[in-house]
Coordinates of N, CA and C in Angstrom, one line a residue:
Chain G
D1 N 98.3 85.7 -94.6 CA 97.9 85.7 -93.2 C 97.5 87.1 -92.8
G2 N 96.4 87.2 -92.0 CA 96.0 88.5 -91.5 C 96.8 88.9 -90.4
G3 N 97.1 90.2 -90.3 CA 97.8 90.7 -89.1 C 98.3 92.1 -89.3
I4 N 99.2 92.5 -88.4 CA 99.7 93.9 -88.4 C 101.2 93.8 -88.6
T5 N 101.6 94.6 -89.6 CA 103.0 94.6 -89.9 C 103.6 96.0 -89.6
Q6 N 104.7 95.9 -88.8 CA 105.4 97.1 -88.4 C 106.8 97.0 -89.1
S7 N 107.2 98.2 -89.6 CA 108.6 98.2 -90.2 C 109.2 99.5 -89.9
P8 N 110.5 99.5 -89.8 CA 111.4 98.4 -89.7 C 111.4 97.8 -88.3
K9 N 112.0 96.7 -88.0 CA 112.1 96.1 -86.7 C 113.0 96.9 -85.8
Y10 N 114.1 97.4 -86.4 CA 115.1 98.2 -85.6 C 115.3 99.4 -86.4
L11 N 115.5 100.6 -85.7 CA 115.7 101.8 -86.4 C 116.6 102.7 -85.6
F12 N 117.6 103.2 -86.2 CA 118.6 104.1 -85.6 C 118.5 105.5 -86.2
R13 N 118.5 106.5 -85.4 CA 118.5 107.9 -86.0 C 119.3 108.8 -85.1
K14 N 119.8 109.8 -85.7 CA 120.6 110.8 -85.0 C 119.6 111.8 -84.3
E15 N 120.1 112.3 -83.2 CA 119.3 113.2 -82.4 C 118.9 114.4 -83.3
G16 N 117.7 114.9 -83.2 CA 117.3 116.1 -84.0 C 116.6 115.7 -85.3
Q17 N 116.6 114.5 -85.7 CA 116.0 114.1 -86.9 C 114.6 113.5 -86.7
N18 N 113.7 113.8 -87.6 CA 112.4 113.2 -87.5 C 112.5 111.8 -88.1
V19 N 111.6 110.9 -87.6 CA 111.6 109.5 -88.1 C 110.2 109.0 -88.2
T20 N 109.8 108.3 -89.2 CA 108.5 107.8 -89.4 C 108.5 106.2 -89.3
L21 N 107.6 105.7 -88.4 CA 107.5 104.3 -88.2 C 106.2 103.9 -88.9
S22 N 106.3 102.7 -89.6 CA 105.2 102.3 -90.4 C 104.4 101.2 -89.7
C23 N 103.1 101.3 -89.9 CA 102.2 100.3 -89.4 C 101.1 100.0 -90.4
E24 N 101.0 98.8 -90.9 CA 99.9 98.4 -91.8 C 99.2 97.2 -91.3
Q25 N 97.8 97.2 -91.5 CA 97.0 96.0 -91.1 C 96.1 95.6 -92.2
N26 N 95.9 94.3 -92.3 CA 95.0 93.7 -93.3 C 93.9 93.0 -92.6
L27 N 93.5 93.4 -91.4 CA 92.4 92.8 -90.7 C 91.1 93.5 -90.9
N28 N 91.1 94.5 -91.7 CA 89.9 95.3 -92.0 C 89.4 96.0 -90.7
H29 N 90.3 96.3 -89.8 CA 89.9 97.0 -88.5 C 89.7 98.5 -88.7
D30 N 88.7 99.0 -88.1 CA 88.5 100.5 -88.1 C 89.5 101.2 -87.2
A31 N 89.8 100.7 -86.1 CA 90.6 101.4 -85.1 C 92.0 101.0 -85.1
M32 N 92.9 102.0 -84.9 CA 94.3 101.7 -84.8 C 94.9 102.5 -83.7
Y33 N 96.0 102.0 -83.1 CA 96.6 102.6 -81.9 C 98.2 102.6 -82.0
W34 N 98.8 103.5 -81.4 CA 100.2 103.5 -81.2 C 100.5 103.6 -79.7
Y35 N 101.3 102.6 -79.2 CA 101.7 102.6 -77.8 C 103.3 102.6 -77.8
R36 N 103.7 103.1 -76.7 CA 105.2 103.1 -76.4 C 105.4 102.3 -75.2
Q37 N 106.4 101.4 -75.3 CA 106.7 100.5 -74.2 C 108.1 100.8 -73.7
D38 N 108.2 101.1 -72.4 CA 109.5 101.3 -71.7 C 109.6 100.3 -70.5
P39 N 110.8 99.9 -70.2 CA 110.9 98.9 -69.1 C 110.3 99.4 -67.8
G40 N 109.5 98.6 -67.2 CA 108.9 98.9 -65.9 C 107.8 99.9 -66.0
Q41 N 107.4 100.3 -67.2 CA 106.3 101.3 -67.3 C 105.1 100.7 -68.1
G42 N 105.2 99.5 -68.6 CA 104.1 99.0 -69.4 C 104.0 99.7 -70.7
L43 N 102.8 99.7 -71.2 CA 102.6 100.4 -72.5 C 101.8 101.6 -72.2
R44 N 102.1 102.7 -72.9 CA 101.4 104.0 -72.8 C 100.9 104.4 -74.2
L45 N 99.7 104.9 -74.2 CA 99.1 105.3 -75.5 C 99.6 106.6 -76.0
I46 N 100.0 106.6 -77.3 CA 100.5 107.8 -77.9 C 99.4 108.5 -78.7
Y47 N 98.8 107.8 -79.6 CA 97.7 108.3 -80.5 C 96.8 107.1 -80.8
Y48 N 95.6 107.4 -81.1 CA 94.7 106.4 -81.6 C 93.8 107.0 -82.7
S49 N 93.2 106.1 -83.5 CA 92.4 106.5 -84.6 C 91.2 105.5 -84.7
Q50 N 90.0 106.0 -84.6 CA 88.8 105.1 -84.7 C 88.3 105.0 -86.1
I51 N 88.7 105.9 -86.9 CA 88.2 105.9 -88.3 C 89.1 106.6 -89.2
V52 N 89.1 106.4 -90.5 CA 89.9 107.1 -91.4 C 89.7 108.6 -91.3
N53 N 90.9 109.3 -91.5 CA 90.9 110.8 -91.5 C 90.5 111.4 -90.1
D54 N 90.6 110.6 -89.1 CA 90.4 111.1 -87.7 C 91.3 110.4 -86.7
F55 N 91.9 111.1 -85.8 CA 92.7 110.6 -84.8 C 92.7 111.4 -83.6
Q56 N 93.0 110.8 -82.4 CA 93.0 111.5 -81.1 C 94.3 111.3 -80.4
K57 N 94.7 112.3 -79.6 CA 95.8 112.2 -78.7 C 95.6 111.2 -77.6
G58 N 96.6 110.5 -77.3 CA 96.6 109.6 -76.1 C 97.2 110.3 -74.9
D59 N 97.8 109.5 -74.1 CA 98.4 110.1 -72.8 C 99.7 110.7 -73.0
I60 N 100.5 110.4 -74.0 CA 101.8 110.9 -74.2 C 102.1 111.3 -75.6
A61 N 101.2 112.2 -76.2 CA 101.3 112.6 -77.6 C 102.3 113.6 -77.9
E62 N 102.8 114.3 -76.9 CA 103.8 115.4 -77.2 C 105.0 114.9 -77.9
G63 N 105.4 115.5 -79.0 CA 106.6 115.1 -79.7 C 106.3 114.1 -80.8
Y64 N 105.1 113.7 -81.0 CA 104.7 112.7 -82.0 C 103.6 113.3 -82.9
S65 N 103.5 112.7 -84.1 CA 102.4 113.0 -85.0 C 102.0 111.8 -85.8
V66 N 100.7 111.8 -86.2 CA 100.2 110.6 -86.9 C 99.4 111.1 -88.1
S67 N 99.0 110.2 -89.0 CA 98.1 110.4 -90.0 C 97.3 109.2 -90.2
R68 N 96.1 109.3 -90.8 CA 95.2 108.1 -91.1 C 94.5 108.4 -92.4
E69 N 95.2 108.3 -93.5 CA 94.7 108.6 -94.8 C 94.0 107.3 -95.4
K70 N 94.5 106.2 -94.9 CA 93.9 104.9 -95.4 C 93.5 104.0 -94.2
K71 N 92.6 103.2 -94.4 CA 92.1 102.4 -93.3 C 93.2 101.4 -92.8
E72 N 94.0 101.0 -93.7 CA 95.0 99.9 -93.4 C 96.3 100.5 -92.9
S73 N 96.5 101.8 -92.9 CA 97.8 102.4 -92.5 C 97.7 103.5 -91.5
F74 N 98.6 103.5 -90.5 CA 98.6 104.4 -89.4 C 100.1 104.8 -89.1
P75 N 100.8 105.5 -89.9 CA 102.2 105.8 -89.6 C 102.3 106.8 -88.4
L76 N 103.4 106.6 -87.7 CA 103.8 107.4 -86.5 C 105.1 108.1 -86.8
T77 N 105.1 109.5 -86.7 CA 106.3 110.2 -86.8 C 106.8 110.7 -85.5
V78 N 108.0 110.3 -85.2 CA 108.7 110.8 -83.9 C 109.5 112.0 -84.3
T79 N 109.1 113.1 -83.8 CA 109.7 114.4 -84.2 C 110.9 114.7 -83.2
S80 N 111.6 115.7 -83.7 CA 112.8 116.1 -82.9 C 112.3 116.8 -81.5
A81 N 111.0 117.1 -81.4 CA 110.5 117.7 -80.2 C 110.3 116.6 -79.1
Q82 N 110.4 115.4 -79.4 CA 110.2 114.3 -78.4 C 111.5 114.2 -77.7
K83 N 111.4 114.4 -76.4 CA 112.7 114.6 -75.6 C 113.4 113.2 -75.3
N84 N 112.7 112.2 -75.3 CA 113.3 110.9 -75.0 C 112.7 109.8 -75.9
P85 N 113.1 109.9 -77.2 CA 112.4 109.0 -78.2 C 112.9 107.6 -78.2
T86 N 114.0 107.2 -77.6 CA 114.5 105.9 -77.6 C 113.5 105.0 -76.9
A87 N 112.9 104.0 -77.6 CA 111.9 103.2 -76.9 C 111.5 102.1 -77.9
F88 N 110.6 101.2 -77.4 CA 110.0 100.2 -78.2 C 108.5 100.6 -78.5
Y89 N 108.2 100.7 -79.9 CA 106.9 101.2 -80.3 C 106.1 100.1 -80.8
L90 N 104.8 100.0 -80.3 CA 103.9 99.0 -80.7 C 102.7 99.6 -81.3
C91 N 102.3 99.0 -82.5 CA 101.1 99.4 -83.2 C 100.0 98.3 -82.9
A92 N 98.8 98.7 -82.8 CA 97.7 97.8 -82.6 C 96.5 98.2 -83.4
S93 N 95.6 97.2 -83.6 CA 94.3 97.5 -84.2 C 93.2 96.8 -83.5
S94 N 92.0 97.2 -83.7 CA 90.8 96.5 -83.2 C 89.7 96.8 -84.1
S95 N 88.6 96.0 -84.0 CA 87.5 96.2 -84.9 C 86.7 97.5 -84.6
G96 N 87.0 98.1 -83.5 CA 86.4 99.4 -83.2 C 84.9 99.3 -82.8
G97 N 84.3 100.4 -82.5 CA 82.9 100.4 -82.1 C 82.7 100.0 -80.7
G98 N 83.8 99.9 -79.9 CA 83.6 99.5 -78.5 C 84.8 98.6 -78.1
P99 N 84.7 98.0 -76.9 CA 85.8 97.2 -76.3 C 85.9 95.9 -77.0
T100 N 86.9 95.7 -77.7 CA 87.2 94.4 -78.3 C 88.7 94.1 -78.2
E101 N 89.1 92.9 -78.5 CA 90.5 92.5 -78.4 C 91.3 93.4 -79.4
A102 N 92.4 93.8 -78.9 CA 93.4 94.6 -79.8 C 94.4 93.6 -80.2
F103 N 94.8 93.7 -81.5 CA 95.9 92.8 -82.0 C 97.1 93.7 -82.2
F104 N 98.3 93.2 -81.9 CA 99.5 94.0 -81.9 C 100.5 93.5 -83.0
G105 N 101.2 94.5 -83.5 CA 102.3 94.2 -84.3 C 103.5 93.7 -83.5
Q106 N 104.6 93.4 -84.2 CA 105.8 92.9 -83.5 C 106.7 94.1 -83.0
G107 N 106.4 95.3 -83.3 CA 107.1 96.4 -82.7 C 108.3 96.9 -83.5
T108 N 108.6 98.2 -83.2 CA 109.8 98.8 -83.8 C 110.6 99.3 -82.6
R109 N 111.9 98.9 -82.6 CA 112.8 99.4 -81.5 C 113.5 100.6 -82.1
L110 N 113.3 101.8 -81.6 CA 113.9 103.0 -82.1 C 115.0 103.4 -81.1
T111 N 116.2 103.6 -81.7 CA 117.3 104.1 -80.9 C 117.8 105.4 -81.5
V112 N 117.8 106.4 -80.7 CA 118.3 107.8 -81.1 C 119.6 108.0 -80.5
V113 N 120.6 108.3 -81.3 CA 122.0 108.5 -80.8 C 122.4 109.9 -81.0
Chain C
A1 N 93.0 110.2 -62.2 CA 93.2 109.5 -63.5 C 93.1 108.0 -63.3
Q2 N 92.7 107.4 -64.4 CA 92.6 105.9 -64.4 C 94.0 105.3 -64.4
S3 N 94.2 104.2 -63.6 CA 95.5 103.6 -63.6 C 95.3 102.1 -63.3
V4 N 96.3 101.4 -63.7 CA 96.4 99.9 -63.5 C 97.7 99.6 -62.8
S5 N 97.6 98.8 -61.7 CA 98.8 98.5 -61.0 C 99.0 97.0 -60.9
Q6 N 100.2 96.6 -61.3 CA 100.6 95.2 -61.1 C 101.6 95.1 -60.0
H7 N 101.3 94.2 -59.0 CA 102.0 94.2 -57.8 C 103.4 93.6 -57.9
N8 N 103.5 92.6 -58.8 CA 104.8 91.9 -58.9 C 105.5 92.3 -60.1
H9 N 106.7 92.8 -60.0 CA 107.4 93.2 -61.2 C 108.3 92.1 -61.8
H10 N 108.8 91.2 -60.9 CA 109.6 90.1 -61.4 C 109.3 88.9 -60.5
V11 N 108.9 87.8 -61.1 CA 108.5 86.6 -60.4 C 109.4 85.5 -60.9
I12 N 110.0 84.7 -60.0 CA 110.7 83.5 -60.4 C 110.1 82.3 -59.8
L13 N 109.8 81.3 -60.6 CA 109.1 80.1 -60.1 C 109.8 78.9 -60.7
S14 N 109.7 77.8 -60.0 CA 110.1 76.5 -60.6 C 108.9 75.9 -61.3
E15 N 109.2 75.0 -62.2 CA 108.2 74.4 -63.0 C 107.3 73.6 -62.0
A16 N 106.0 73.6 -62.4 CA 104.9 73.0 -61.6 C 104.4 73.8 -60.4
A17 N 105.1 74.9 -60.1 CA 104.6 75.8 -59.1 C 103.3 76.5 -59.5
S18 N 102.6 77.0 -58.6 CA 101.3 77.7 -58.9 C 101.7 79.2 -59.1
L19 N 100.9 79.9 -59.9 CA 101.2 81.3 -60.2 C 99.9 82.1 -59.9
E20 N 100.2 83.2 -59.3 CA 99.1 84.2 -59.2 C 99.8 85.6 -59.4
L21 N 99.3 86.4 -60.3 CA 99.8 87.7 -60.6 C 98.7 88.7 -60.3
G22 N 99.0 89.7 -59.5 CA 98.0 90.6 -59.0 C 97.8 91.8 -60.0
C23 N 96.6 92.2 -60.1 CA 96.3 93.4 -60.9 C 95.1 94.2 -60.3
N24 N 95.4 95.4 -60.0 CA 94.3 96.3 -59.5 C 94.2 97.5 -60.4
Y25 N 93.0 98.0 -60.5 CA 92.7 99.2 -61.3 C 92.0 100.2 -60.5
S26 N 92.1 101.5 -61.0 CA 91.4 102.5 -60.3 C 90.4 103.2 -61.3
Y27 N 89.1 102.8 -61.2 CA 88.1 103.4 -62.0 C 86.8 102.9 -61.5
G28 N 85.9 103.8 -61.2 CA 84.6 103.4 -60.5 C 83.5 102.9 -61.4
G29 N 83.7 103.1 -62.7 CA 82.6 102.7 -63.6 C 82.8 101.3 -64.2
T30 N 82.1 101.0 -65.3 CA 82.2 99.8 -65.9 C 83.5 99.6 -66.7
V31 N 84.1 98.5 -66.5 CA 85.4 98.3 -67.1 C 85.4 96.9 -67.9
N32 N 86.3 96.9 -68.9 CA 86.6 95.6 -69.6 C 88.0 95.3 -69.3
L33 N 88.3 94.1 -69.0 CA 89.6 93.7 -68.5 C 90.3 92.7 -69.3
F34 N 91.6 92.8 -69.4 CA 92.4 91.9 -70.3 C 93.7 91.6 -69.6
W35 N 94.2 90.4 -70.0 CA 95.6 90.0 -69.7 C 96.3 89.7 -71.0
Y36 N 97.4 90.3 -71.3 CA 98.2 90.1 -72.5 C 99.5 89.4 -72.1
V37 N 100.1 88.7 -73.0 CA 101.4 88.1 -72.7 C 102.4 88.4 -73.9
Q38 N 103.6 88.6 -73.5 CA 104.6 88.9 -74.5 C 105.8 87.9 -74.3
Y39 N 105.8 86.8 -75.1 CA 106.9 85.9 -75.1 C 108.1 86.5 -75.7
P40 N 109.3 86.0 -75.3 CA 110.5 86.6 -75.8 C 110.6 86.6 -77.3
G41 N 110.8 87.8 -77.9 CA 110.9 87.9 -79.3 C 109.6 87.9 -80.1
Q42 N 108.5 87.8 -79.4 CA 107.2 87.7 -80.1 C 106.3 88.9 -79.8
H43 N 105.2 89.0 -80.6 CA 104.3 90.2 -80.4 C 103.4 89.9 -79.2
L44 N 102.8 91.0 -78.7 CA 101.9 90.9 -77.6 C 100.7 90.1 -78.0
Q45 N 100.2 89.2 -77.2 CA 99.0 88.4 -77.6 C 98.1 88.3 -76.4
L46 N 96.8 88.1 -76.7 CA 95.8 88.1 -75.7 C 95.7 86.7 -75.0
L47 N 95.8 86.8 -73.6 CA 95.6 85.5 -72.8 C 94.1 85.3 -72.5
L48 N 93.5 86.3 -72.0 CA 92.1 86.2 -71.7 C 91.5 87.6 -71.5
K49 N 90.1 87.7 -71.5 CA 89.4 88.9 -71.4 C 88.2 88.7 -70.6
Y50 N 87.7 89.8 -69.9 CA 86.5 89.8 -69.2 C 85.7 91.1 -69.6
F51 N 84.5 90.8 -70.1 CA 83.6 91.9 -70.4 C 82.4 92.0 -69.5
S52 N 81.8 90.8 -69.3 CA 80.6 90.7 -68.4 C 80.4 89.2 -68.1
G53 N 79.4 88.9 -67.2 CA 79.0 87.6 -66.9 C 79.9 86.9 -65.8
D54 N 80.2 85.7 -66.0 CA 80.9 84.9 -65.0 C 82.2 85.6 -64.7
P55 N 82.5 86.0 -63.5 CA 83.7 86.7 -63.2 C 85.0 85.8 -63.2
L56 N 84.8 84.6 -63.3 CA 86.0 83.7 -63.5 C 86.1 83.3 -65.0
V57 N 87.2 83.8 -65.6 CA 87.3 83.6 -67.0 C 88.5 82.7 -67.3
K58 N 88.4 81.9 -68.3 CA 89.5 81.0 -68.7 C 90.0 81.5 -70.0
G59 N 91.4 81.4 -70.1 CA 92.0 81.8 -71.3 C 92.8 80.6 -71.9
I60 N 93.8 81.0 -72.7 CA 94.6 80.0 -73.4 C 95.7 79.5 -72.5
K61 N 96.2 78.3 -72.8 CA 97.3 77.7 -72.1 C 97.1 77.5 -70.6
G62 N 95.9 77.3 -70.2 CA 95.6 76.9 -68.8 C 95.5 78.1 -67.9
F63 N 95.5 79.3 -68.4 CA 95.4 80.5 -67.5 C 94.0 80.8 -67.2
E64 N 93.7 81.4 -66.1 CA 92.4 81.9 -65.7 C 92.6 83.2 -64.9
A65 N 91.5 84.0 -64.8 CA 91.6 85.2 -64.0 C 90.2 85.4 -63.4
E66 N 90.2 86.0 -62.2 CA 89.0 86.3 -61.5 C 88.8 87.8 -61.3
F67 N 87.6 88.3 -61.8 CA 87.3 89.7 -61.6 C 86.6 89.8 -60.3
I68 N 87.1 90.6 -59.4 CA 86.4 90.9 -58.1 C 86.1 92.4 -58.1
K69 N 84.9 92.7 -58.3 CA 84.5 94.1 -58.5 C 84.8 94.9 -57.2
S70 N 84.5 94.3 -56.1 CA 84.6 95.1 -54.8 C 86.0 95.4 -54.5
K71 N 86.9 94.6 -55.0 CA 88.4 94.8 -54.8 C 89.1 95.5 -56.0
F72 N 88.3 95.8 -57.0 CA 88.9 96.4 -58.2 C 90.1 95.6 -58.7
S73 N 89.9 94.3 -58.7 CA 91.0 93.4 -59.0 C 90.7 92.4 -60.1
F74 N 91.8 92.0 -60.8 CA 91.6 91.0 -61.9 C 92.9 90.2 -61.9
N75 N 93.0 89.3 -61.0 CA 94.3 88.6 -60.8 C 94.4 87.4 -61.8
L76 N 95.5 87.1 -62.2 CA 95.8 86.0 -63.2 C 96.3 84.8 -62.4
R77 N 95.9 83.6 -62.8 CA 96.3 82.4 -62.1 C 96.6 81.3 -63.1
K78 N 97.5 80.4 -62.6 CA 97.7 79.2 -63.3 C 98.2 78.1 -62.3
P79 N 97.5 77.0 -62.3 CA 97.8 76.0 -61.2 C 99.2 75.5 -61.3
S80 N 99.8 75.3 -62.5 CA 101.1 74.6 -62.6 C 101.8 75.2 -63.8
V81 N 102.9 76.0 -63.6 CA 103.5 76.7 -64.7 C 104.5 75.8 -65.3
Q82 N 104.8 76.1 -66.6 CA 105.8 75.4 -67.4 C 106.9 76.4 -67.8
W83 N 108.1 75.8 -68.2 CA 109.2 76.7 -68.6 C 108.7 77.6 -69.7
S84 N 107.9 77.1 -70.6 CA 107.4 77.9 -71.7 C 106.5 79.0 -71.4
D85 N 106.1 79.2 -70.1 CA 105.4 80.3 -69.6 C 106.2 81.5 -69.3
T86 N 107.5 81.3 -69.4 CA 108.5 82.5 -69.2 C 108.1 83.6 -70.2
A87 N 107.8 84.7 -69.7 CA 107.3 85.8 -70.6 C 107.1 87.1 -69.7
E88 N 106.6 88.1 -70.4 CA 106.2 89.3 -69.6 C 104.6 89.4 -69.8
Y89 N 104.0 89.6 -68.6 CA 102.5 89.6 -68.6 C 102.0 91.0 -68.2
F90 N 101.0 91.4 -69.0 CA 100.4 92.8 -68.8 C 99.0 92.7 -68.6
C91 N 98.5 93.4 -67.5 CA 97.1 93.6 -67.3 C 96.7 94.9 -67.9
A92 N 95.5 94.9 -68.5 CA 95.0 96.1 -69.2 C 93.6 96.3 -69.0
V93 N 93.2 97.6 -68.9 CA 91.8 97.9 -68.7 C 91.3 98.8 -69.8
N94 N 90.1 98.6 -70.2 CA 89.4 99.5 -71.1 C 88.2 100.1 -70.3
A95 N 88.3 101.4 -70.1 CA 87.3 102.1 -69.3 C 86.3 103.0 -70.1
Q96 N 86.4 102.9 -71.4 CA 85.5 103.7 -72.2 C 84.9 102.7 -73.2
S97 N 83.6 102.6 -73.1 CA 83.0 101.5 -73.9 C 82.9 101.9 -75.4
N98 N 83.1 103.1 -75.7 CA 83.0 103.5 -77.2 C 84.3 103.5 -77.9
T99 N 85.4 103.1 -77.2 CA 86.7 103.0 -77.9 C 87.4 101.8 -77.4
G100 N 88.5 101.4 -78.0 CA 89.2 100.3 -77.6 C 90.5 100.6 -76.9
K101 N 90.6 101.9 -76.4 CA 91.8 102.4 -75.7 C 92.0 101.5 -74.5
L102 N 93.3 101.1 -74.3 CA 93.7 100.3 -73.2 C 94.6 101.1 -72.3
I103 N 94.5 100.9 -71.0 CA 95.4 101.4 -70.0 C 96.1 100.1 -69.4
F104 N 97.4 100.1 -69.5 CA 98.2 99.0 -69.2 C 98.9 99.1 -67.8
G105 N 99.0 98.0 -67.1 CA 99.9 98.0 -65.9 C 101.3 98.0 -66.3
Q106 N 102.2 98.0 -65.3 CA 103.6 98.1 -65.6 C 104.3 96.8 -66.2
G107 N 103.5 95.7 -66.1 CA 104.0 94.5 -66.5 C 104.7 93.7 -65.4
T108 N 104.6 92.3 -65.6 CA 105.3 91.4 -64.7 C 106.1 90.4 -65.5
T109 N 107.4 90.4 -65.2 CA 108.3 89.4 -65.9 C 108.3 88.1 -65.1
L110 N 107.9 87.1 -65.7 CA 107.8 85.7 -65.1 C 109.0 84.9 -65.7
Q111 N 109.8 84.4 -64.8 CA 110.9 83.5 -65.2 C 110.6 82.1 -64.5
V112 N 110.4 81.1 -65.4 CA 110.2 79.7 -64.9 C 111.4 78.9 -65.0
K113 N 111.9 78.4 -63.9 CA 113.1 77.6 -64.0 C 112.8 76.1 -64.2
P114 N 113.5 75.5 -65.2 CA 113.2 74.1 -65.5 C 113.5 73.1 -64.4

């Protein structure tokens, strides 16, 4: 089945540790995105990538980093510089080249204690 | 800055009631509009979208939305809701035609009582 796989579903980390969230897609999409979902705030864009080896900051990129070495993979690292990392993280992809439907993964719930 | 506003944060309806969820955006140029739904425990999925043409668009599961350019609105409607429509609904706007970046509203939680 084609789709977007995020792993793990739940992640717990101690404060001060970096953590990497995985996102893989087999839809052959050029563009990939990371959003953060908080109650009452909707989804906010962290980073996006329109093509391999290129990515751009979204609205709330501080404290996060990404890489796009392969078309199918777009991992997100939540660094210790992110002041409020506990959240639900959603990865998405689209065929790129303009406005099209974005497909979403099932998300990773990160809890930092 | 571009923004999307959903007026209702939590809506409770009985089955068979009609639904209208408001969505307004702030952007003066060409926009592409979406409604996504997140059922409990499931991933976000597309309900419907508007790019151009007929401003009244129909989506899955009996949902429809009307784009009113003069009001910067894209309200979601369903004539008769079912218990299975219980979910969180997000309005989203794409305001850059060369990317798929989306700006989301705050979301509306719909609870349908059987």
